[in-house]
Structure formats: structure tokens, C-alpha cells
Short mmCIF file of C-alpha atoms in Angstrom, two decimals:
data_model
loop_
_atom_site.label_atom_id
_atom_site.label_comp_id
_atom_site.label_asym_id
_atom_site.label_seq_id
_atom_site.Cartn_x
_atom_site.Cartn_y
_atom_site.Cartn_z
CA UNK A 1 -28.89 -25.13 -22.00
CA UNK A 2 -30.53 -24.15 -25.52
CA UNK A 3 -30.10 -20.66 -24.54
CA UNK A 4 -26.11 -20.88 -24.67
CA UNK A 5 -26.07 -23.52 -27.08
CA UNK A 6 -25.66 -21.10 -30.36
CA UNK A 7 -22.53 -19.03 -28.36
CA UNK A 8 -21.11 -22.22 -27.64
CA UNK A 9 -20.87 -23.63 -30.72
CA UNK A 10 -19.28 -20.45 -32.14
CA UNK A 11 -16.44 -20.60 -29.69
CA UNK A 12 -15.82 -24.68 -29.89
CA UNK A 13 -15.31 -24.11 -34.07
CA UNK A 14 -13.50 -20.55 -33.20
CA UNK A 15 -11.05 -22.59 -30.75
CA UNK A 16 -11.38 -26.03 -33.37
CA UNK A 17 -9.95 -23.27 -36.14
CA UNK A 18 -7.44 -21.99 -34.06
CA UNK A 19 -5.78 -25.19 -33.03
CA UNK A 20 -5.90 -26.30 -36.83
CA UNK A 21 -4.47 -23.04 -37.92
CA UNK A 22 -1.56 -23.27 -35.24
CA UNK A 23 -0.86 -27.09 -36.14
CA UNK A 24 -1.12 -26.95 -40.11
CA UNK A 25 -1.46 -23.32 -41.13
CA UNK A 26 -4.11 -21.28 -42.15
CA UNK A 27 -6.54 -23.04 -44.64
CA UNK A 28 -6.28 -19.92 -46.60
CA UNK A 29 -3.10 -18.44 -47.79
CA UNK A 30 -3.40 -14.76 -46.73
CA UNK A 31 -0.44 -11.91 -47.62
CA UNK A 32 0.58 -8.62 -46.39
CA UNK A 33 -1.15 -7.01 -43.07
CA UNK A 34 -4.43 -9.26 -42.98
CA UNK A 35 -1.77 -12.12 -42.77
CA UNK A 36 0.05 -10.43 -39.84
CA UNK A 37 -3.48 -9.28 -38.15
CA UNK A 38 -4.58 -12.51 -38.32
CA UNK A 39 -1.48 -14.16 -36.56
CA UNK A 40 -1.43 -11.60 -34.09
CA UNK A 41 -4.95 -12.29 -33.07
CA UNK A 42 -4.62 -15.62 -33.06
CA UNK A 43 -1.71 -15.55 -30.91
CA UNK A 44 -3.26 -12.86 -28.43
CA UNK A 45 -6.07 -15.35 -27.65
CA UNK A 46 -4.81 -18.23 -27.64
CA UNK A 47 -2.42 -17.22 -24.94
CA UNK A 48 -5.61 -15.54 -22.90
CA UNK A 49 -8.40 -18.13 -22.95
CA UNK A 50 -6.45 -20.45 -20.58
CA UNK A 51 -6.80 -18.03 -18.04
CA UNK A 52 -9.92 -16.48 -19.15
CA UNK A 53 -11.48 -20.35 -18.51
CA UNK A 54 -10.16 -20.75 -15.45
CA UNK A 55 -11.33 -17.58 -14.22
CA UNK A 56 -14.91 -17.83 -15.34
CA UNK A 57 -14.44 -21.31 -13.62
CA UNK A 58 -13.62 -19.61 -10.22
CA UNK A 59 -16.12 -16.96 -10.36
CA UNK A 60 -19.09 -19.26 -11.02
CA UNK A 61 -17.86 -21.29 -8.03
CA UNK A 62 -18.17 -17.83 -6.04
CA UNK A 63 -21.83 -17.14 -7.00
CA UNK A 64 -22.59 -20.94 -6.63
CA UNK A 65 -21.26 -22.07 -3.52
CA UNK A 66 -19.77 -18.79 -1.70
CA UNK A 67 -22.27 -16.99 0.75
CA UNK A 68 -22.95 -13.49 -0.18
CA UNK A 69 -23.34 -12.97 3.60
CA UNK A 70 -20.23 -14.01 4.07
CA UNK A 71 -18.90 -10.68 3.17
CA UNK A 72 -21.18 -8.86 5.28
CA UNK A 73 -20.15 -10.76 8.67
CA UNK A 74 -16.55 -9.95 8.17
CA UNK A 75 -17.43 -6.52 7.56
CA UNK A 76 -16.19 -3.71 10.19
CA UNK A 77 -19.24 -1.59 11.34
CA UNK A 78 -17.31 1.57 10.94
CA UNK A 79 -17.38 3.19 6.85
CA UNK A 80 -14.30 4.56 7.00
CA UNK A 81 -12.47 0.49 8.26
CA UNK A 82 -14.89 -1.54 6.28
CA UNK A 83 -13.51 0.12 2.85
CA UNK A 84 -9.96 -1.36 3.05
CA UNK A 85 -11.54 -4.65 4.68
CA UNK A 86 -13.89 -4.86 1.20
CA UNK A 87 -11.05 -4.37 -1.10
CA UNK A 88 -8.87 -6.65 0.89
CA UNK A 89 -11.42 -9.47 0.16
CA UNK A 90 -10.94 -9.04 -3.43
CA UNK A 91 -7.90 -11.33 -2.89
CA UNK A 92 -9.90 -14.26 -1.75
CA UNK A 93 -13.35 -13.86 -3.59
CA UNK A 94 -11.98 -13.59 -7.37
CA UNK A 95 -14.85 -12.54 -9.65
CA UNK A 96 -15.57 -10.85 -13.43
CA UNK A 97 -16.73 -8.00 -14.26
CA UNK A 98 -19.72 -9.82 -15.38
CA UNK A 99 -20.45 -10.64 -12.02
CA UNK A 100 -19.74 -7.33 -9.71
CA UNK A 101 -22.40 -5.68 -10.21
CA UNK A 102 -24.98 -8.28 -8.93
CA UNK A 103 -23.16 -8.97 -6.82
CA UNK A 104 -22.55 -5.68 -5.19
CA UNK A 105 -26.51 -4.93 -5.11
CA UNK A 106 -26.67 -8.12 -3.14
CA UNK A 107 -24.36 -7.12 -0.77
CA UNK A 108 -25.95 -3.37 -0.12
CA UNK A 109 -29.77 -5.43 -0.33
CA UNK A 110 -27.82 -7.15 2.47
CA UNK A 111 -26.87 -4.21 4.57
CA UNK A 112 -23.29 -3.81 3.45
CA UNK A 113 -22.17 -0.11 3.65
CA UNK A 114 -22.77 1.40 0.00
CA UNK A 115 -19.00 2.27 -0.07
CA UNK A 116 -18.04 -0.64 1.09
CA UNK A 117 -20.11 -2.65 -2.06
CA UNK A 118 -18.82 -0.38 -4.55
CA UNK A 119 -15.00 -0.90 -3.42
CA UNK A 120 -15.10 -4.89 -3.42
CA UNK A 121 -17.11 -4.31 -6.95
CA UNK A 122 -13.54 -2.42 -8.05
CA UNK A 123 -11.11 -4.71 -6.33
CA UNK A 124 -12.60 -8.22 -6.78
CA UNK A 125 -12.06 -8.44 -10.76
CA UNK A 126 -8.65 -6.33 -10.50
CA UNK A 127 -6.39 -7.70 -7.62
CA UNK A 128 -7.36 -11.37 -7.20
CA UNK A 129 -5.34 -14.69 -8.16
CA UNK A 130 -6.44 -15.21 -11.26
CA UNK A 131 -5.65 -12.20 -12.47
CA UNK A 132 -2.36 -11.73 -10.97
CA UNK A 133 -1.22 -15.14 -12.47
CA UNK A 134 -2.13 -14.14 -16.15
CA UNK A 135 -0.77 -10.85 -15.60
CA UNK A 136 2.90 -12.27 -14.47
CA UNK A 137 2.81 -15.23 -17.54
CA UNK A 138 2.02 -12.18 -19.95
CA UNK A 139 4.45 -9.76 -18.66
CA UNK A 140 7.35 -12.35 -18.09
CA UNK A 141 10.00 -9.88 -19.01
CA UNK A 142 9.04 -7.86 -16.25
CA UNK A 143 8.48 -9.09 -13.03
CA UNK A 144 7.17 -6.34 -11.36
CA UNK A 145 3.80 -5.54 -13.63
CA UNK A 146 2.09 -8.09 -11.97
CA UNK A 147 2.68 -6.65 -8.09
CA UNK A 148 2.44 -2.98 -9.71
CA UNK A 149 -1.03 -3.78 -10.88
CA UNK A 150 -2.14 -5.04 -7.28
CA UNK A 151 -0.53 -2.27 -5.66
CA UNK A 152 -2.38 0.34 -8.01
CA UNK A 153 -5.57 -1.47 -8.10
CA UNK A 154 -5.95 -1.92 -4.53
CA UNK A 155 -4.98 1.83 -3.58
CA UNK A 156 -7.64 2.92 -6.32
CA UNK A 157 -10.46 0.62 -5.07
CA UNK A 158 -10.00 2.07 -1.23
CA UNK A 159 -9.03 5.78 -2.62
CA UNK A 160 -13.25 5.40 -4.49
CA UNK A 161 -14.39 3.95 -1.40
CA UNK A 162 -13.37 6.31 0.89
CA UNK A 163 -14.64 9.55 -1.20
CA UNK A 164 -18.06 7.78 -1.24
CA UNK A 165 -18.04 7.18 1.80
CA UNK A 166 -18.16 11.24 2.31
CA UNK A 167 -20.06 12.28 -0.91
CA UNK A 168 -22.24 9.04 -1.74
CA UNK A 169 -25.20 9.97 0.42
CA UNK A 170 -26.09 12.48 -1.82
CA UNK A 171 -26.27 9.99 -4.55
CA UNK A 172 -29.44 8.39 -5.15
CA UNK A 173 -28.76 4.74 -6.37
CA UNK A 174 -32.30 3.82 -8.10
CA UNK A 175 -31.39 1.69 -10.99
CA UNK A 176 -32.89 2.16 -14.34
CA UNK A 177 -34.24 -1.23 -14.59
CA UNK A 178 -35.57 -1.01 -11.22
CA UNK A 179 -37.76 2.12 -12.41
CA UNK A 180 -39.33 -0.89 -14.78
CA UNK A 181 -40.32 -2.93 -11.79
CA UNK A 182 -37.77 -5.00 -12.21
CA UNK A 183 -33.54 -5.82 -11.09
CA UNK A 184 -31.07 -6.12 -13.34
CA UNK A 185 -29.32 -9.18 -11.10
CA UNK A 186 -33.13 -10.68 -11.12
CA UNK A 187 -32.46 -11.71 -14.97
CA UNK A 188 -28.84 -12.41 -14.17
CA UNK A 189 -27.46 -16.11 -14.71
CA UNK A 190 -25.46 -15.74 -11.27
CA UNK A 191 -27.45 -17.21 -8.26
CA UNK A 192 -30.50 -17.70 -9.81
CA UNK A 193 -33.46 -18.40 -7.09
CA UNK A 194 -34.75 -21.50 -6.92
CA UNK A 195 -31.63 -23.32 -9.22
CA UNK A 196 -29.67 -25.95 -7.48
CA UNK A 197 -26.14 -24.77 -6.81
CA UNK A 198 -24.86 -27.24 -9.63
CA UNK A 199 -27.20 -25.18 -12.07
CA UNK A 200 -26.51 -21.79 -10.73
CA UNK A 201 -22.40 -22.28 -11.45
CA UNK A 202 -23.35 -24.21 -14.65
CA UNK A 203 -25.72 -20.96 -16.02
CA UNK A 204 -22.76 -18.58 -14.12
CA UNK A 205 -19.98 -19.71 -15.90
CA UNK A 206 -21.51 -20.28 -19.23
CA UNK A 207 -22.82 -16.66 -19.04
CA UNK A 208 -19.54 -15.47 -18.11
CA UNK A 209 -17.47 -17.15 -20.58
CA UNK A 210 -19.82 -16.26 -23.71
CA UNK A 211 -20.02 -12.75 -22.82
CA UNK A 212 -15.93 -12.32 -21.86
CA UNK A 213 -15.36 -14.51 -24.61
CA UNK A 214 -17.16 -11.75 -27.08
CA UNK A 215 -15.05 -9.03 -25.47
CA UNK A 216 -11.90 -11.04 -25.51
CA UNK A 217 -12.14 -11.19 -29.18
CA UNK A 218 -12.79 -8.39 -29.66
CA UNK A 219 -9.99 -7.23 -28.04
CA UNK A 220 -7.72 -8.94 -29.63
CA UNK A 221 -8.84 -7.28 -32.62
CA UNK A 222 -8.52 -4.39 -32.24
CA UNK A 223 -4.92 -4.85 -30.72
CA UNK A 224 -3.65 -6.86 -33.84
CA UNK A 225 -5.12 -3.89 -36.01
CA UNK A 226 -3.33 -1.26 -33.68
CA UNK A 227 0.00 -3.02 -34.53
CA UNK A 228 -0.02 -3.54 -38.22
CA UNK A 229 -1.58 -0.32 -39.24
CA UNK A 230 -0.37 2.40 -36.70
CA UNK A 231 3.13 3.14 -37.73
CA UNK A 232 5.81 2.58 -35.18
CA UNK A 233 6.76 6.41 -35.37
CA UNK A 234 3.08 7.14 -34.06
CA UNK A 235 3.89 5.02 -30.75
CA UNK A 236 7.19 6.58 -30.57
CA UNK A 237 5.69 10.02 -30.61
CA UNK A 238 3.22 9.65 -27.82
CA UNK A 239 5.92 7.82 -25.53
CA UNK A 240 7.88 10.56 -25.44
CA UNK A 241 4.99 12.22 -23.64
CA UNK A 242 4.06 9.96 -21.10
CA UNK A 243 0.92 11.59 -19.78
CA UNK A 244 -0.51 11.55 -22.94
CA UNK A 245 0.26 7.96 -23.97
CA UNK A 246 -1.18 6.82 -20.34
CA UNK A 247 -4.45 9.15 -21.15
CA UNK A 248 -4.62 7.10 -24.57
CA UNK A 249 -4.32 3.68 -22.93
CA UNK A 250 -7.03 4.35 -19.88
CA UNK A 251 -9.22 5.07 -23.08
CA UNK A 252 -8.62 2.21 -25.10
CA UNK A 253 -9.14 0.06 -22.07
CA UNK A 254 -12.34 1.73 -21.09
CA UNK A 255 -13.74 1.19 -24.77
CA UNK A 256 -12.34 -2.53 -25.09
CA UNK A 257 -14.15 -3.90 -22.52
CA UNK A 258 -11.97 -5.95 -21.66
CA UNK A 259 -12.23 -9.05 -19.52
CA UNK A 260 -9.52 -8.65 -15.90
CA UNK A 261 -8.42 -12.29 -16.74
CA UNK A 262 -7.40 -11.67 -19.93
CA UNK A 263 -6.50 -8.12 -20.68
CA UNK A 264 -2.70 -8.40 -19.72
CA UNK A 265 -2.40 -10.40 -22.93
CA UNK A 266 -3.53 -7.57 -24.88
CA UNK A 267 -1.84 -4.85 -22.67
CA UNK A 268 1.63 -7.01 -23.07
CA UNK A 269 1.30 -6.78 -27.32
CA UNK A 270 1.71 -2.85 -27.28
CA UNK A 271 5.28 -3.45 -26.50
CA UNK A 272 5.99 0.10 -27.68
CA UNK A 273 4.15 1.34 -24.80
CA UNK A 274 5.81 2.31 -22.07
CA UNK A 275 5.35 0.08 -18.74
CA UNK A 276 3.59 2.89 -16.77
CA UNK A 277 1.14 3.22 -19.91
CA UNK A 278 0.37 -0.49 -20.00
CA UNK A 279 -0.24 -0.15 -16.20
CA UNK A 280 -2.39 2.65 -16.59
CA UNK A 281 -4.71 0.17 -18.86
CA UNK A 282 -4.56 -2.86 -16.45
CA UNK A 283 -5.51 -0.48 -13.71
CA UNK A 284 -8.52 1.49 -15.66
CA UNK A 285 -9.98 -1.76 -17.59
CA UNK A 286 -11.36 -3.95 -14.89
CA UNK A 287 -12.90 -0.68 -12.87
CA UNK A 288 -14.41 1.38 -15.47
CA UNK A 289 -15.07 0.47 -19.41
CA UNK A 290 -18.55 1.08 -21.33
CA UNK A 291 -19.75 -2.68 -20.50
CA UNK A 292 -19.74 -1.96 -16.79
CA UNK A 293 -20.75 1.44 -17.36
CA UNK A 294 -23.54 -0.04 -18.79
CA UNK A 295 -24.65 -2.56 -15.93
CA UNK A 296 -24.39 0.14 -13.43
CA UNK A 297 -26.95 2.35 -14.98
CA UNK A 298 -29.04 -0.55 -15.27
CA UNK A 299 -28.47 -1.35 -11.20
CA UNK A 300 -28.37 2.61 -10.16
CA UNK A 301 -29.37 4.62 -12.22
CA UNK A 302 -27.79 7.61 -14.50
CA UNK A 303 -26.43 9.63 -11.70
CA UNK A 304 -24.95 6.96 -10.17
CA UNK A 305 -22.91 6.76 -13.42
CA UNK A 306 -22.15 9.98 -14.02
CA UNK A 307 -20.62 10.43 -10.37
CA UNK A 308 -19.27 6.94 -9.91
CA UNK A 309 -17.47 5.91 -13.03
CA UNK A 310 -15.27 9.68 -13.41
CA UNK A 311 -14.30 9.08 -9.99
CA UNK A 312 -13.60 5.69 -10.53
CA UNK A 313 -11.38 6.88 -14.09
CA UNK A 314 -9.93 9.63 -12.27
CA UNK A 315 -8.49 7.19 -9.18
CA UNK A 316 -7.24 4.49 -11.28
CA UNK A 317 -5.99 7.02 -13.73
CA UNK A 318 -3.95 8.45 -10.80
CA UNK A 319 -2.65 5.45 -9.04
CA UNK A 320 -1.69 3.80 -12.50
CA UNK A 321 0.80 6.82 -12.93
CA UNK A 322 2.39 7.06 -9.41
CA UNK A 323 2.88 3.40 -9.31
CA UNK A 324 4.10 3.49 -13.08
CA UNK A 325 6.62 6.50 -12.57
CA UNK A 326 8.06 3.77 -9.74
CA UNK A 327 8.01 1.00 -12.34
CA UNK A 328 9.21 2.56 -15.43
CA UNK A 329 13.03 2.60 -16.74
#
């Protein structure tokens, strides 16, 4: 517990300040921009954390109390089915983005087709309920984000699963950490060996929560400064090129970070964005951003990375704009 202690008293006073803030104003009278980045980021993260709690809630329960082989029994034999069957179980095996990788090099230490892995490590933290609740509170004024975002997430997960399926043999997955002797999901707080399962969801979601938490913030951020210092007629500009202002949101979401349960919120404050550009980040964010990036390399090693996540951009890049030019006015 002393480990998470220090993280955990930064977010009880963080949430203590913003409750105080909300009910009798900010204990410091602030003017002009910081004022208005301030309440935006307030208001940006106070809507998310409900739903970023929750989530981290659900996925501990997963690496606590779910079987990892559970996956692997109701996995088809054939490649080629077992894609579509590994993306489909993103709907009933929520998880972060925290947790994926791990989990994923579980799955393949467990005999689960490479492909297979990899598509339920894009799916899980994109398509399932958690996710698709937060994403229909944030985007209440349109209906349709929400199912758009499950359509284009689940037709990118099987579209990167498939097209490893025929190139990913030639990919050597030897993890960077592993060259060290050691795993990356070995230091991991999800399913530690030897932990009780009460301790293994305690250390998962406490692990999950400070790290998304971080991110979360961060996010916010950035967002709030995005909308008080880049003039409207910049946003205007891009949106009437929609290609471009897509391209611009896939890379803001890959260098946010962002966590799945959360990231509508953030999406849903560029309202000068167009719908198919907000899609485009909801899509991109949850399959490839620098934090996962990261993890990866750890688990599989530079090539991996450097063949996995462009494909991975490319496909969610893709889908987010056919299923946006459906969506959009």
C-alpha cells in the first residue's frame, strides 16, 4: 500500500479542491484565459473520473477474478475465425490500456494465435461497456458517436488482425525487457503470482487509476489550453479540410495518451471539430498513443513497434473516416 500511498493522496486533495472549487469558487480569484483554462479543466474532469473509476474498477475485476484461459478455450483454431472471435470478446472483457499489453503476452504465453492477442489488445479498451457509456453521456447531442465509435473500432481491431495474421510471422516479438532477463507483465500490478485475488484487484486497480489518472489530467490540459489560446478561425480553417483536421486529431490523441474511459470527455470539448474528426480521435487513442507504444517495445521489442503501431494508425485512421463521412452533417 505505501507504494501508492503518495499518488493517492495527490488525487484525494486534487478531487477535495475540485469539489470546493465547484461548491464555493476558486480560493483564488483568477482573470482572463488562466480563469477560463482553469474552469475548462475542471469541468473536463470532473465529468470523466466517474467513468474513469468505474472502469479501472471493472478492469481490476478482469485481471483478478477472470481466467486468462478463458479466452483461449473460446478461441476458434483457425487464424483467419479466431480474429473476429478476439475482438468480439472485447465487449464482455472491458479492460485499459494499462492492462492490454500483459495481458495479451499472457494470452500468446498461453497459446493464443499472435493475431488473435494483438486484436483483443485493440478492441478490449475501445469497444467495451464502459466505454460506450461515457462516450454516449459525453456526446449527448449526438446519438450516434457512441455506436460510430464501436462500429470503427471493431472493424479496425479485425482489419490489424487479419494483416498479421499474413505478415506477422516475419515479425520477431522479443521484448526489450525480456532481452534483460526479465517481462515487462512480471513487474506489472495485474495478476501478480502468489497475491490473493483480493490483493491482485486491490494493486490492479490502484495501478490503473494512478497512472490513467496522470494521463487524464493531463489531458484535460492540454484540451482547456487548445480552447482558450487557439483562435476559433484556426479550427475553422482546418474543418474546411476534413482530411487534414482528422490527421490533426489521430495525432493529438496518439500524444495525449489518453485513457478509453475517459477520452470522449476531452474529444466532446473540441466542439469546433467536426464529428468525423472527433471520431477519428476516439478511434486512434485507445489503439495506438506513445504510452502503449511504449509498453509494447518493452513486451516485443522495437520491430514489433515499428510494424505494429503504423498499421495499427493507418487502420483506425481509415475506419475513423469511412464511418465519420457516414456520421457527419
Amino acid at each position: 500500500m505505501n507504494a501508492y500511498r503518495g499518488p493517492l493522496i495527490v488525487i484525494a486533495f486534487s478531487l477535495a479542491g475540485m469539489a470546493f472549487s465547484l461548491t464555493w469558487g476558486p480560493p483564488l480569484q483568477l482573470e482572463g484565459l488562466f480563469e477560463a483554462w482553469a474552469s475548462i479543466t475542471v469541468a473536463i474532469v470532473m465529468q470523466a473520473v466517474p467513468f474513469l473509476v468505474f472502469g479501472v474498477l471493472v478492469s481490476g475485476a478482469i485481471s483478478a477474478f477472470v481466467s486468462q484461459g478463458l479466452l483461449r478455450r473460446i478461441t476458434p483454431r483457425n487464424d483467419f475465425l479466431a480474429v473476429p472471435a478476439a475482438a468480439s470478446a472485447g465487449f464482455l472483457l472491458p479492460g485499459c490500456e494499462c492492462a492490454s499489453v500483459p495481458v495479451a503476452q499472457s494470452l500468446i504465453r498461453r497459446k493464443v494465435p499472435e493475431a488473435a492477442a494483438l486484436t483483443f489488445l485493440l478492441a478490449s479498451p475501445a469497444i467495451n461497456p464502459v466505454v460506450i457509456v461515457s462516450t454516449v453521456v459525453a456526446f449527448q447531442g449526438h446519438p450516434n458517436m457512441a455506436a460510430a465509435r464501436v462500429v470503427a473500432s471493431l472493424f479496425a481491431a479485425i482489419a490489424v488482425g487479419w494483416a498479421w495474421v499474413l505478415v506477422g510471422h516475419r515479425v520477431p516479438m522479443v521484448g526489450a525487457l525480456a532481452r534483460f532477463g526479465h517481462s515487462h507483465s512480471q513487474g506489472h500490478s495485474h495478476g501478480q503470482a502468489g497475491a490473493s485475488t483480493w490483493e491482485a484487484f486491490r494493486a490492479a486497480a490502484l495501478h490503473d487509476l494512478t497512472s490513467a489518472g496522470g494521463f487524464l489530467t493531463l489531458g484535460a490540459m492540454v484540451a482547456a489550453l487548445i480552447k482558450v489560446t487557439v483562435p476559433g478561425q484556426w479550427f475553422e480553417t482546418i474543418g474546411a479540410y476534413p482530411l487534414v483536421s482528422c490527421v490533426v486529431m489521430a495525432l493529438l490523441a496518439v500524444a495525449l495518451s489518453l485513457c478509453s474511459e475517459a477520452d470522449a470527455f476531452i474529444a466532446a470539448s473540441f466542439t469546433q471539430i467536426s464529428p468525423a474528426a472527433q471520431l477519428v480521435f476516439l478511434v486512434v487513442g485507445p489503439m495506438v498513443d506513445i504510452k502503449l507504444m511504449a509498453m509494447q517495445y518493452g513486451a516485443w521489442g522495437r520491430r514489433f513497434v515499428a510494424r505494429f503501431a503504423p498499421l495499427t494508425f493507418v487502420a483506425a485512421l481509415f475506419m475513423g473516416l469511412a464511418v465519420g463521412a457516414v456520421i457527419s452533417p
